[in-house]
Coordinates of C-alpha atoms in Angstrom, one line a residue:
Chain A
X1105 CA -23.7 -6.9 38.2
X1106 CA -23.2 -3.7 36.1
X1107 CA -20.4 -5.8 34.3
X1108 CA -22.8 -8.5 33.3
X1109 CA -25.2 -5.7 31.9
X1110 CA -22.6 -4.0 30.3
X1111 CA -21.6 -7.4 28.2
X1112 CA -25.2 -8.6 27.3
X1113 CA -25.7 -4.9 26.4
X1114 CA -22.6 -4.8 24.7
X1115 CA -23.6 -8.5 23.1
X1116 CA -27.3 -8.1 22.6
X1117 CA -25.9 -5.1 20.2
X1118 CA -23.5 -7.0 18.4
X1119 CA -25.8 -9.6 17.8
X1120 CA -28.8 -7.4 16.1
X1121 CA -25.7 -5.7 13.7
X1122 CA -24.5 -9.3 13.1
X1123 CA -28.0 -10.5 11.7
X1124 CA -28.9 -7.6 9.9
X1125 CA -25.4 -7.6 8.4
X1126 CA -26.0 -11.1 7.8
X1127 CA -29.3 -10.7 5.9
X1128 CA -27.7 -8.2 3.9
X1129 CA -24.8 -10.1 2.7
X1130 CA -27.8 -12.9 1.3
X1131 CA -29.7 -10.0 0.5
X1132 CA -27.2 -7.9 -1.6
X1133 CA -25.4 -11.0 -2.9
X1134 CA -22.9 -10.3 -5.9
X1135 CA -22.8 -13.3 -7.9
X1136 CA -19.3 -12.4 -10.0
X1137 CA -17.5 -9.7 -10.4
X1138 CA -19.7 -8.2 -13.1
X1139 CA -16.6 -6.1 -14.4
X1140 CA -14.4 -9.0 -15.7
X1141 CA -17.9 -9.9 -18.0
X1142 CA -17.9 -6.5 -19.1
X1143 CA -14.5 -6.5 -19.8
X1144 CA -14.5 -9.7 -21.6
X1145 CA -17.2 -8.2 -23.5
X1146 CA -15.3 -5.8 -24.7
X1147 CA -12.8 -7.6 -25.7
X1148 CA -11.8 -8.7 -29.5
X1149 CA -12.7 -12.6 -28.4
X1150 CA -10.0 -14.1 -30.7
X1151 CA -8.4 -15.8 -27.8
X1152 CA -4.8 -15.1 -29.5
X1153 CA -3.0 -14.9 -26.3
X1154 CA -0.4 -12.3 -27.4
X1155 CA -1.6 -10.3 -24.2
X1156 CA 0.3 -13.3 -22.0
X1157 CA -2.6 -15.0 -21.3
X1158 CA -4.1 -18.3 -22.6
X1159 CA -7.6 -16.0 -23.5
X1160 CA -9.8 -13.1 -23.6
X1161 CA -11.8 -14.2 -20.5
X1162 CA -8.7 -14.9 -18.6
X1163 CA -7.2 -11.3 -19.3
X1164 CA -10.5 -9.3 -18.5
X1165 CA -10.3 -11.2 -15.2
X1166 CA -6.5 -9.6 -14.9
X1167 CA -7.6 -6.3 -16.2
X1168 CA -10.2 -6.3 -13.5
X1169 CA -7.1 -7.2 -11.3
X1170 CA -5.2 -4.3 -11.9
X1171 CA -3.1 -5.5 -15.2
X1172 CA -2.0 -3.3 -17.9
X1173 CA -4.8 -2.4 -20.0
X1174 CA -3.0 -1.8 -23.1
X1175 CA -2.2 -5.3 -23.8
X1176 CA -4.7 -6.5 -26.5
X1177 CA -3.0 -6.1 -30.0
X1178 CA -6.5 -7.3 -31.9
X1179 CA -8.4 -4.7 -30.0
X1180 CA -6.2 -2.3 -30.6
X1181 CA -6.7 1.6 -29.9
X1182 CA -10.2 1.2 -29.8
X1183 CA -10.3 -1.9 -27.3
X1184 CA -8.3 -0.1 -25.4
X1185 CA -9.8 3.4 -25.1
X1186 CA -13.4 1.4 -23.8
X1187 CA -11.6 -0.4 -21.4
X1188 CA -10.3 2.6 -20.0
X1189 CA -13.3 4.1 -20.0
X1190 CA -14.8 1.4 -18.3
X1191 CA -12.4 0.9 -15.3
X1192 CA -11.8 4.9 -14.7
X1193 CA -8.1 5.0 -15.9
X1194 CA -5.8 6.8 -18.3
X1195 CA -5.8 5.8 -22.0
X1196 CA -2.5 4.1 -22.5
X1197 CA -0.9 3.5 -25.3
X1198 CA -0.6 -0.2 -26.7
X1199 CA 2.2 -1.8 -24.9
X1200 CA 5.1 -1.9 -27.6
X1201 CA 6.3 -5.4 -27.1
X1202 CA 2.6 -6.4 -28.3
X1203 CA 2.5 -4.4 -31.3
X1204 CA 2.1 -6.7 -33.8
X1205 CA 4.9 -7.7 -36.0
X1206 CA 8.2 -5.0 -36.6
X1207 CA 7.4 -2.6 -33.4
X1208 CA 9.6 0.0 -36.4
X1209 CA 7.4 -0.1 -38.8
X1210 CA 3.5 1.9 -38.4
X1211 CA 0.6 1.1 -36.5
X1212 CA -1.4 0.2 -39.2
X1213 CA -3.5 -2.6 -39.2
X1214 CA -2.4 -5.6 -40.5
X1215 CA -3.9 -9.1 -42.0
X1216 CA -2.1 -12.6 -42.3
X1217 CA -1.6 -12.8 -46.5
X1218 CA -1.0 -16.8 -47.8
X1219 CA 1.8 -17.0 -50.8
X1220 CA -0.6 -19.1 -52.6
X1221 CA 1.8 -20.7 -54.9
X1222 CA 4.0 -22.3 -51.5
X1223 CA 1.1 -23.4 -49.7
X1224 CA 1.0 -27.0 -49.5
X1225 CA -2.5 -27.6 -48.2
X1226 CA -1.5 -28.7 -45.2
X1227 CA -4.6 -26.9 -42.5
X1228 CA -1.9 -26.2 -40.0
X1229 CA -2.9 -22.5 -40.4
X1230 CA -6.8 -23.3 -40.2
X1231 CA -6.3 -25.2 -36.7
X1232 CA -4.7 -22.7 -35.2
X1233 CA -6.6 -19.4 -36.5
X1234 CA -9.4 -18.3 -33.5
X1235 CA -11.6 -16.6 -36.1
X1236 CA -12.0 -19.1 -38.9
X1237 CA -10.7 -16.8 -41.2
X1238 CA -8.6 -18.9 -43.3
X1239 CA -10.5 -21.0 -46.2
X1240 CA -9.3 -24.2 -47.6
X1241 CA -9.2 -27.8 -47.2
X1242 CA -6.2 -31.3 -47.2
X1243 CA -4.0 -30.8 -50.1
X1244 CA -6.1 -27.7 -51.1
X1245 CA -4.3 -24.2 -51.3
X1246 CA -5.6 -22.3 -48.5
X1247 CA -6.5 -18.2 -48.3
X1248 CA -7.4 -15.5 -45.8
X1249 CA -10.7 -14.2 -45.7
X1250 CA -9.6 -10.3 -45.1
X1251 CA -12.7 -8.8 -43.7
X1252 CA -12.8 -11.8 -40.8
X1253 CA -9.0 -11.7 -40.3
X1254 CA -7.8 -9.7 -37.0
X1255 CA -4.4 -9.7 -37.5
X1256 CA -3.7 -11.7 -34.5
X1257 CA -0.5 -13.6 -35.9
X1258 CA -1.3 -17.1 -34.5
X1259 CA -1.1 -18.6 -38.3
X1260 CA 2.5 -17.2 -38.9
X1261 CA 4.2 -20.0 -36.5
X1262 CA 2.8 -23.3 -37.9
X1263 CA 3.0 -23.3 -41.4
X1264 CA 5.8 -25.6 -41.9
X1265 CA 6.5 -23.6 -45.8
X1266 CA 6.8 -19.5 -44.3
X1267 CA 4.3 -19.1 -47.0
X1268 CA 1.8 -17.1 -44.5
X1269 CA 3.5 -12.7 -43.7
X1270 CA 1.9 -10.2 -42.0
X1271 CA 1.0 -7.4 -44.8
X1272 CA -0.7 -4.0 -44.2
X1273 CA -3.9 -3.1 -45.3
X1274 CA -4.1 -0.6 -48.1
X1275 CA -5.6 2.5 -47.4
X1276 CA -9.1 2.9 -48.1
X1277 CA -11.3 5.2 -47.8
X1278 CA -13.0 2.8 -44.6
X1279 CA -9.8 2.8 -42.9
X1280 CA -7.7 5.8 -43.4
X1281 CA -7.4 8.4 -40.7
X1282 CA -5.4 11.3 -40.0
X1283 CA -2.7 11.4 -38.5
X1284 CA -3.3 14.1 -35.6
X1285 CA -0.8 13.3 -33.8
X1286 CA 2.2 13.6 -36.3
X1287 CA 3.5 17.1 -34.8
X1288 CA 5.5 15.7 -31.3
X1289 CA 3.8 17.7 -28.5
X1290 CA 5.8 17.9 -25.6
X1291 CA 4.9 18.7 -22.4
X1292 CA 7.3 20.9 -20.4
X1293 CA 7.8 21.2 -16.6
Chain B
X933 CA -37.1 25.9 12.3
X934 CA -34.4 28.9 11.9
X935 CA -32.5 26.8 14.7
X936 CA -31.9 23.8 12.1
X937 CA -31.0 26.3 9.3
X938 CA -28.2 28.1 11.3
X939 CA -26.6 24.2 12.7
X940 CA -27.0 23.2 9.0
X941 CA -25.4 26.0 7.8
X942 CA -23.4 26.2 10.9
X943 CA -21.8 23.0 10.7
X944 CA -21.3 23.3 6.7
X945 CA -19.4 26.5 6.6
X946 CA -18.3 27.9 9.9
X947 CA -17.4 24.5 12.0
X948 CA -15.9 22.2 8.6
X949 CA -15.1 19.1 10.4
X950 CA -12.1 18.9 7.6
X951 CA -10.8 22.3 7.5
X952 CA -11.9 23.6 10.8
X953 CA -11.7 21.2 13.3
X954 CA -9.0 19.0 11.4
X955 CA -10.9 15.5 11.4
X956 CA -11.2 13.3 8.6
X957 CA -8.1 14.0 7.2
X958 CA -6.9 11.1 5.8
X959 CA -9.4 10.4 3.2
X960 CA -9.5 14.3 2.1
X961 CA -6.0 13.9 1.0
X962 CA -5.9 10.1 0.4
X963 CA -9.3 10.4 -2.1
X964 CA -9.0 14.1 -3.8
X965 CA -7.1 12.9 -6.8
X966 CA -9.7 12.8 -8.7
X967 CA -12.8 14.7 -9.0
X968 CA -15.2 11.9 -9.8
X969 CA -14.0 9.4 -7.0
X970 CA -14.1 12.4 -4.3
X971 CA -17.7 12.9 -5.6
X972 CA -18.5 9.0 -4.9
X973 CA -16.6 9.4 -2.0
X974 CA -18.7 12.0 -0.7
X975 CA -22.1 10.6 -1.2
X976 CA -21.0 6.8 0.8
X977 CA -19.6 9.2 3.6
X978 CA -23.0 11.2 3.3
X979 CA -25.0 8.0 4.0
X980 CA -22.9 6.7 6.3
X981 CA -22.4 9.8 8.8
X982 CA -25.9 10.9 8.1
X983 CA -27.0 7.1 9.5
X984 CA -24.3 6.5 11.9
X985 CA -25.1 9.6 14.2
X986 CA -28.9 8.6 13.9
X987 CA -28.4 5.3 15.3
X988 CA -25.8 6.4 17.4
X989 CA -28.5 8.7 19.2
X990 CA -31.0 6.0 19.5
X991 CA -27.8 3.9 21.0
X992 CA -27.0 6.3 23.6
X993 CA -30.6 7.4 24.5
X994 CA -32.4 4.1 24.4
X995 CA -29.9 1.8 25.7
X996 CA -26.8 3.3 27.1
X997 CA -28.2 6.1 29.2
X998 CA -31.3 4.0 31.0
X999 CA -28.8 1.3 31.5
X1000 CA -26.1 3.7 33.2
X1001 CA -23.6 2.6 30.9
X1002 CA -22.6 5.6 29.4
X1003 CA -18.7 4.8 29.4
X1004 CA -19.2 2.2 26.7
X1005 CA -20.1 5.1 24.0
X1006 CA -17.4 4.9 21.9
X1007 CA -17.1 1.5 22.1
X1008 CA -20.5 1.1 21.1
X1009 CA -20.7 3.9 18.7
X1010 CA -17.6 2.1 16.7
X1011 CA -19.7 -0.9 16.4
X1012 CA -22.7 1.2 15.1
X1013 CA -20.2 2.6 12.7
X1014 CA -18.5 -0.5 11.4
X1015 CA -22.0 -1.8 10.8
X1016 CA -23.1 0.9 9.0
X1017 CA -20.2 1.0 6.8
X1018 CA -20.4 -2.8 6.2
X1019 CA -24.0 -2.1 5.2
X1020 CA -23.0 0.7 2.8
X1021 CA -20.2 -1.7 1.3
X1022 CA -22.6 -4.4 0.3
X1023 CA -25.0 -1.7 -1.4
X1024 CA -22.4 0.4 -3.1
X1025 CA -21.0 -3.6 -4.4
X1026 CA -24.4 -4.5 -5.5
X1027 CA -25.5 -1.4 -6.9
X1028 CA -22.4 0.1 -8.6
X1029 CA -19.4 -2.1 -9.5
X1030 CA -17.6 0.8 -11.0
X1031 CA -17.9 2.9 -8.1
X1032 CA -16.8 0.4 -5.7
X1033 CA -14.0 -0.3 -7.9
X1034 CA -12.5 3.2 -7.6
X1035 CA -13.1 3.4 -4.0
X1036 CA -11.5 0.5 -3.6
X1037 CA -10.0 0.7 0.4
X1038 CA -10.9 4.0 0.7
X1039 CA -15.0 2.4 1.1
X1040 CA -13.8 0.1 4.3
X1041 CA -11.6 3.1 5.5
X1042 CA -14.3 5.0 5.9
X1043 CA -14.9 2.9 9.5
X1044 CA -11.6 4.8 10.5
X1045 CA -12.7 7.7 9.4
X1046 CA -12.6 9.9 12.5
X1047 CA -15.0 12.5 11.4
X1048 CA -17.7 9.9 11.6
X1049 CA -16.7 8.9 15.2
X1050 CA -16.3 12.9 15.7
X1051 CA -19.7 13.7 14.4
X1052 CA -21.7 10.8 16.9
X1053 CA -19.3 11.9 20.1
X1054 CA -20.1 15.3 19.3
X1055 CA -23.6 15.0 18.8
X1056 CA -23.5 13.8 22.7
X1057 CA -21.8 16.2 24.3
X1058 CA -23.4 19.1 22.8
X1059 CA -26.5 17.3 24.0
X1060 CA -28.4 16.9 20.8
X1061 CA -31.9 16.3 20.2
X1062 CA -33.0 13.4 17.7
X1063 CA -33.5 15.8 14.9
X1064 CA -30.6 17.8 15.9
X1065 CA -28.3 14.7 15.4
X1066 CA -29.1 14.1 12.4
X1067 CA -29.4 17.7 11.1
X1068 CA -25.6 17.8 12.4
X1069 CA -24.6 14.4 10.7
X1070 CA -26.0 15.2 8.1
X1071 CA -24.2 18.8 7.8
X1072 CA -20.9 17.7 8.7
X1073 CA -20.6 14.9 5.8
X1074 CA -22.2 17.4 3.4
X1075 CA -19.1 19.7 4.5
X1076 CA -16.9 17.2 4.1
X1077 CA -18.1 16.8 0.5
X1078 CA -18.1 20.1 -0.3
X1079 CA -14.5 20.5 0.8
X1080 CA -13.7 17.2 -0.7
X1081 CA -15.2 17.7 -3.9
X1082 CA -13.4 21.6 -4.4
X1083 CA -10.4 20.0 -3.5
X1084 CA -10.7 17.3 -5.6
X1085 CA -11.1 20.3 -8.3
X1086 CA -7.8 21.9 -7.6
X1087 CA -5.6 19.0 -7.3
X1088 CA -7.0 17.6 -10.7
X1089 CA -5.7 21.6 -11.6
X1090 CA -2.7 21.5 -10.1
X1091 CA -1.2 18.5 -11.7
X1092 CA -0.8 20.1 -14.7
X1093 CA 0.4 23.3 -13.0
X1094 CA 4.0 24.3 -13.3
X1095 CA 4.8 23.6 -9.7
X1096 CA 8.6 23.7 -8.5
X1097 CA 9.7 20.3 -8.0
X1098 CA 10.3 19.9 -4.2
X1099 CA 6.4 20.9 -4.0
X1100 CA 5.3 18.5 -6.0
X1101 CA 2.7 16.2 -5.5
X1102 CA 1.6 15.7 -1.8
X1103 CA 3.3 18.6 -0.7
X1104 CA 1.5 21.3 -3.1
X1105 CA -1.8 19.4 -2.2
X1106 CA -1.2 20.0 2.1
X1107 CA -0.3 23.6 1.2
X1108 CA -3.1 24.4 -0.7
X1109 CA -5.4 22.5 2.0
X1110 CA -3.7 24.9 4.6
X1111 CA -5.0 27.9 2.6
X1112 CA -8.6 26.5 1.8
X1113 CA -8.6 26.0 5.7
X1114 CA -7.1 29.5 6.0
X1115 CA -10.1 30.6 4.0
X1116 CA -12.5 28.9 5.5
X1117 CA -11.8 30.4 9.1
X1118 CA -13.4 33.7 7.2
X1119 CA -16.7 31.9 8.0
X1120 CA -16.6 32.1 11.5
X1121 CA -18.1 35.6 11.1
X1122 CA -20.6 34.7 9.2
X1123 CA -23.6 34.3 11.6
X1124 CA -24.3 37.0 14.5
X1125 CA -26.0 36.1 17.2

């Protein structure tokens, strides 16, 4: 007899938690993961890919995961300093095989520049640049518009003359910064 | 009144469940790496120890004690407990995706927590009153912040300390929770009766 009790006791309990928890669960409903949205938000939205994956959506959702943050060559230092900030982790670095272009050279930003008098007009370029940043038309020479350009590299590959390179912007007074961290600091232990 | 004050203070300083009677270990070392996590830490353990020996009362009084069924405590007390930490879990998802992102296991964990089982055991057999129980919930989770939290502190400190080698890391962290302990045992003198 006390057995019996004991179970529907035991039971009766169980069941009260289950529905409260239950009502909670409808009640308290997440509908995504609100993070990757941030994230994505965050992020440059050219959809190169040079982070490894097809877009900007799908890499926020890996960030959120627990992938490298410093991935995003667009973003750049920036990107990567509010993601950080966002998900509560160290600013990294960005990764070196994702620095754009020759990892030797500097960090500056750079822009896709067309050789004017080699392009053919053949729009291969404008298909595959996320940001709309290159102008032209068939049989047209093409150009770059600089200000709309992230540097992202996509346009290099299909233009069937090389007439596209990566050049550095000039310095300007918009875009020059010091550079603090010139004297090595090394930490000892 | 004065009776609450000295448990409070009592169960804060002089009994720490972490550094004086060794429970709730694992998430004072597994959590204290950094300062802001131990604080969010802190409050979910807060809300959940602070419930769990409330309803843990009402359990044993209302239900297991009438009934005579006062050997299925703990087994009932770890359902109470589970519950309550499921319930925090939802809110702490719904209300702060950050913060549940940094407590990541550590939220769940908190069902295995063996301060919070400590707190709703103890609360029986020093045959607490309803007020009492949660008074003393209540103090022992906001002791095992404080401890958390000033921990927290001095690990963030110590890893950029020059510390010799075969200390480092885990090892630094256990000694320097041996002396906290060490220094909180000065409490003990604290209140005269």
């Amino acid at each position: 007899m006390n057995i019996l009790l004991a179970i529907l006791v035991l039971g009766s309990i169980a069941a009260i938690f289950g529905a409260l928890l239950g009502y909670a669960s409808v009640r308290f409903k997440v509908d995504a993961d609100p993070i990757v949205e941030q994230l994505d938000d965050l992020l440059p939205q050219t959809q190169c890919g040079q982070c490894g994956y097809p877009g900007c959506k799908p890499y926020a959702q890996a960030v959120a995961d627990g992938e490298a943050i410093n991935k995003c060559a667009p973003g750049g230092e920036d990107t990567i300093k509010k993601i950080a900030d966002l998900m509560g982790v160290e600013v990294q670095p960005l990764d070196e095989s994702h620095v754009q272009g020759d990892t030797t050279a500097s960090n500056r930003p750079k822009v896709a520049f067309i050789i004017e008098e080699d392009c053919i007009g053949c729009t291969k370029c404008i298909q595959a640049c996320p940001v709309d940043a290159i102008i032209g038309a068939a049989k047209q020479m093409h150009t770059i518009i600089i200000d709309e350009c992230t540097g992202c590299d996509l346009c290099v590959a299909p233009c069937p003359v090389d007439c596209i390179e990566m050049r550095e912007l000039p310095d300007t007074i918009h875009n020059w910064q010091w550079d603090l961290t010139s004297i090595p600091v090394k930490q000892l232990d | 009144m004065t009776d609450y004050l000295l448990l409070l203070v009592g169960t804060v300083l002089v009994n720490n469940f972490v550094l004086v009677q060794f429970l709730g270990l694992c998430p004072f070392m597994g959590v204290s790496s950094r300062t802001e996590t131990a604080i969010g830490m802190s409050f979910a353990t807060i809300f959940v120890m602070t419930l769990a020996s409330l309803l843990s009362y009402l359990v044993t009084t209302y239900l297991l004690v009438p009934l005579d069924l006062e050997y299925l405590t703990t087994m009932s007390f770890i359902l109470v407990i589970a519950v309550v930490v499921q319930f925090t879990e939802m809110v702490v998802h719904k209300t702060s995706a950050s913060l549940y992102r940094l407590l990541g296991i550590f939220l769940p964990l908190i069902t295995t927590n063996c301060a919070v089982l400590g707190v709703a055991l103890l609360n029986l057999r020093q045959q607490h009153s309803f007020f009492e129980s949660i008074i003393y919930g209540f103090g022992a989770s906001l002791g095992f912040s404080l401890v958390l939290i000033m921990f927290s502190a001095m690990r963030e400190k110590l890893a950029n300390a020059d510390v010799p080698a075969p200390f480092k890391g885990t090892a630094i962290a256990m000694i320097t929770a041996g002396l906290m302990s060490l220094a909180f045992l000065g409490f003990t003198g604290l209140v005269k009766i």
